[in-house]
Amino acid sequence: MHEILQPEGWAKPVGYANGVAARGRLIFVGGQVGWNGQCQFETDDFVGQVRQTLQNIVAVLAEAGAEPRHITSMTWYFTDKAEYLANLRGLGEAYREVIGRHFPAMAAMQVVALVEDRAKVEIQATAVIPDELVRPD
C-alpha cells in the first residue's frame, strides 16, 4: 500500500522507516496527548500516556475512514528523554497493541515542556489512505 524507502546499503531501522512514499487522501492528525476524549488524564504513567495518545490518534484517523496501517509519518515529543529510554520495552508493547506492526517514518525529540502540564508525550501523525480505498464524500 505504501512504499518503504530504504536506501541500498543502509542498516535497516528498528521500529520506524527512514521514509515512506504514498499516494491518496492525506489525513493530518494534530498533536495528541495522553488524555481521554473528555480532556482528562487518567494516568501519569509514561507508557500509559503513550498508549492513550496512540488510541487518540487511531480515533481521529477512524473519523476519516483511515486505519493505523495508513500512517506514513509520526513525530513524538516527550518531556524526559531518560524516561522515554527507560521505557522502550513498554512503549514497544503499547505501540504494537494499538498500532500493530506498522512502522512509519518517525522522529522523536525531547522538549522543555508541553502545553498541557500533565502531558508527558505529544504525538503528531500524518496518514495517507490509498486512492483505491478512499470512501466517497
Tab-separated table of C-alpha atoms in Angstrom:
chain	number	residue	atom	x	y	z
A	1	MET	CA	0.000	0.000	0.000
A	2	HIS	CA	2.826	2.410	0.906
A	3	GLU	CA	6.369	2.117	-0.334
A	4	ILE	CA	9.025	1.955	2.368
A	5	LEU	CA	12.106	3.942	1.305
A	6	GLN	CA	15.236	2.100	2.400
A	7	PRO	CA	18.424	3.251	0.654
A	8	GLU	CA	20.647	0.418	-0.514
A	9	GLY	CA	23.432	-0.388	1.906
A	10	TRP	CA	21.788	1.367	4.873
A	11	ALA	CA	21.208	-0.537	8.089
A	12	LYS	CA	17.539	-1.424	8.488
A	13	PRO	CA	15.930	0.772	11.175
A	14	VAL	CA	14.146	-0.863	14.101
A	15	GLY	CA	10.682	0.419	14.959
A	16	TYR	CA	10.445	3.043	12.213
A	17	ALA	CA	11.075	3.619	8.491
A	18	ASN	CA	13.615	6.035	7.031
A	19	GLY	CA	10.990	7.179	4.557
A	20	VAL	CA	7.600	6.304	3.103
A	21	ALA	CA	6.136	7.092	-0.323
A	22	ALA	CA	2.340	7.125	-0.620
A	23	ARG	CA	-0.419	8.369	-2.879
A	24	GLY	CA	-4.018	9.095	-1.873
A	25	ARG	CA	-6.123	11.125	0.580
A	26	LEU	CA	-3.984	12.887	3.187
A	27	ILE	CA	-5.012	12.886	6.842
A	28	PHE	CA	-3.220	15.220	9.267
A	29	VAL	CA	-3.618	14.415	12.960
A	30	GLY	CA	-2.805	17.316	15.249
A	31	GLY	CA	-0.663	16.703	18.291
A	32	GLN	CA	-2.421	14.286	20.624
A	33	VAL	CA	-1.620	13.875	24.319
A	34	GLY	CA	-2.383	11.112	26.816
A	35	TRP	CA	-5.799	12.257	27.967
A	36	ASN	CA	-9.196	10.759	27.194
A	37	GLY	CA	-11.914	12.170	24.934
A	38	GLN	CA	-13.076	14.487	27.733
A	39	CYS	CA	-9.575	16.025	28.042
A	40	GLN	CA	-8.918	14.281	31.366
A	41	PHE	CA	-5.717	12.454	32.232
A	42	GLU	CA	-6.341	9.016	33.697
A	43	THR	CA	-2.674	8.292	34.448
A	44	ASP	CA	0.685	9.953	34.945
A	45	ASP	CA	2.472	6.756	33.884
A	46	PHE	CA	4.605	7.412	30.792
A	47	VAL	CA	3.665	4.215	28.944
A	48	GLY	CA	0.019	4.673	29.914
A	49	GLN	CA	0.012	8.157	28.433
A	50	VAL	CA	1.686	6.897	25.252
A	51	ARG	CA	-0.953	4.153	24.916
A	52	GLN	CA	-3.774	6.702	25.338
A	53	THR	CA	-2.092	9.101	22.907
A	54	LEU	CA	-1.868	6.364	20.263
A	55	GLN	CA	-5.512	5.423	20.878
A	56	ASN	CA	-6.439	9.072	20.365
A	57	ILE	CA	-4.593	9.103	17.037
A	58	VAL	CA	-6.422	5.951	15.929
A	59	ALA	CA	-9.774	7.533	16.899
A	60	VAL	CA	-9.052	10.645	14.819
A	61	LEU	CA	-7.936	8.505	11.872
A	62	ALA	CA	-11.154	6.474	12.071
A	63	GLU	CA	-13.172	9.665	11.548
A	64	ALA	CA	-11.645	9.817	8.061
A	65	GLY	CA	-12.014	6.094	7.408
A	66	ALA	CA	-8.287	5.565	7.981
A	67	GLU	CA	-6.566	2.852	9.989
A	68	PRO	CA	-3.184	2.663	11.730
A	69	ARG	CA	-1.725	0.976	8.625
A	70	HIS	CA	-2.307	4.223	6.731
A	71	ILE	CA	0.048	6.245	8.965
A	72	THR	CA	3.024	7.469	6.945
A	73	SER	CA	4.743	9.723	9.485
A	74	MET	CA	4.773	10.394	13.233
A	75	THR	CA	6.570	12.995	15.311
A	76	TRP	CA	6.924	12.253	19.022
A	77	TYR	CA	7.589	14.980	21.569
A	78	PHE	CA	8.345	13.940	25.155
A	79	THR	CA	9.425	15.867	28.213
A	80	ASP	CA	12.024	13.417	29.545
A	81	LYS	CA	14.436	11.547	27.284
A	82	ALA	CA	15.623	9.364	30.170
A	83	GLU	CA	12.045	8.304	30.927
A	84	TYR	CA	11.495	7.548	27.215
A	85	LEU	CA	14.643	5.428	27.016
A	86	ALA	CA	13.904	3.639	30.295
A	87	ASN	CA	10.506	2.556	28.960
A	88	LEU	CA	11.369	1.328	25.457
A	89	ARG	CA	10.063	-2.197	26.090
A	90	GLY	CA	6.731	-0.941	27.443
A	91	LEU	CA	6.492	1.634	24.649
A	92	GLY	CA	7.024	-1.083	22.057
A	93	GLU	CA	4.309	-3.224	23.630
A	94	ALA	CA	1.858	-0.312	23.767
A	95	TYR	CA	2.683	0.676	20.185
A	96	ARG	CA	2.150	-2.857	18.837
A	97	GLU	CA	-1.066	-3.195	20.872
A	98	VAL	CA	-2.587	-0.043	19.372
A	99	ILE	CA	-0.852	0.471	16.002
A	100	GLY	CA	0.292	-3.070	15.220
A	101	ARG	CA	3.490	-3.944	13.402
A	102	HIS	CA	3.278	-0.956	11.074
A	103	PHE	CA	6.296	1.333	11.353
A	104	PRO	CA	6.069	4.679	9.501
A	105	ALA	CA	8.743	7.332	9.185
A	106	MET	CA	9.271	8.784	12.669
A	107	ALA	CA	11.080	11.499	14.559
A	108	ALA	CA	11.330	11.736	18.339
A	109	MET	CA	12.601	14.578	20.460
A	110	GLN	CA	12.745	15.847	23.993
A	111	VAL	CA	11.120	19.210	24.583
A	112	VAL	CA	11.298	21.510	27.592
A	113	ALA	CA	7.542	21.327	28.184
A	114	LEU	CA	4.207	20.605	26.554
A	115	VAL	CA	1.220	22.944	26.705
A	116	GLU	CA	-0.710	20.523	28.941
A	117	ASP	CA	1.217	20.400	32.221
A	118	ARG	CA	0.427	16.722	33.000
A	119	ALA	CA	1.272	15.561	29.476
A	120	LYS	CA	4.479	13.569	29.211
A	121	VAL	CA	4.187	12.951	25.465
A	122	GLU	CA	2.557	14.500	22.414
A	123	ILE	CA	2.423	12.770	19.037
A	124	GLN	CA	1.527	14.256	15.684
A	125	ALA	CA	0.732	11.937	12.755
A	126	THR	CA	0.161	12.005	9.016
A	127	ALA	CA	-1.657	9.251	7.173
A	128	VAL	CA	-2.453	8.537	3.539
A	129	ILE	CA	-5.450	6.475	2.501
A	130	PRO	CA	-4.616	4.954	-0.917
A	131	ASP	CA	-6.835	6.222	-3.733
A	132	GLU	CA	-8.473	2.834	-4.201
A	133	LEU	CA	-9.605	2.830	-0.535
A	134	VAL	CA	-10.866	6.418	-0.329
A	135	ARG	CA	-14.568	6.435	0.559
A	136	PRO	CA	-16.792	8.850	-1.370
A	137	ASP	CA	-17.739	12.054	0.481
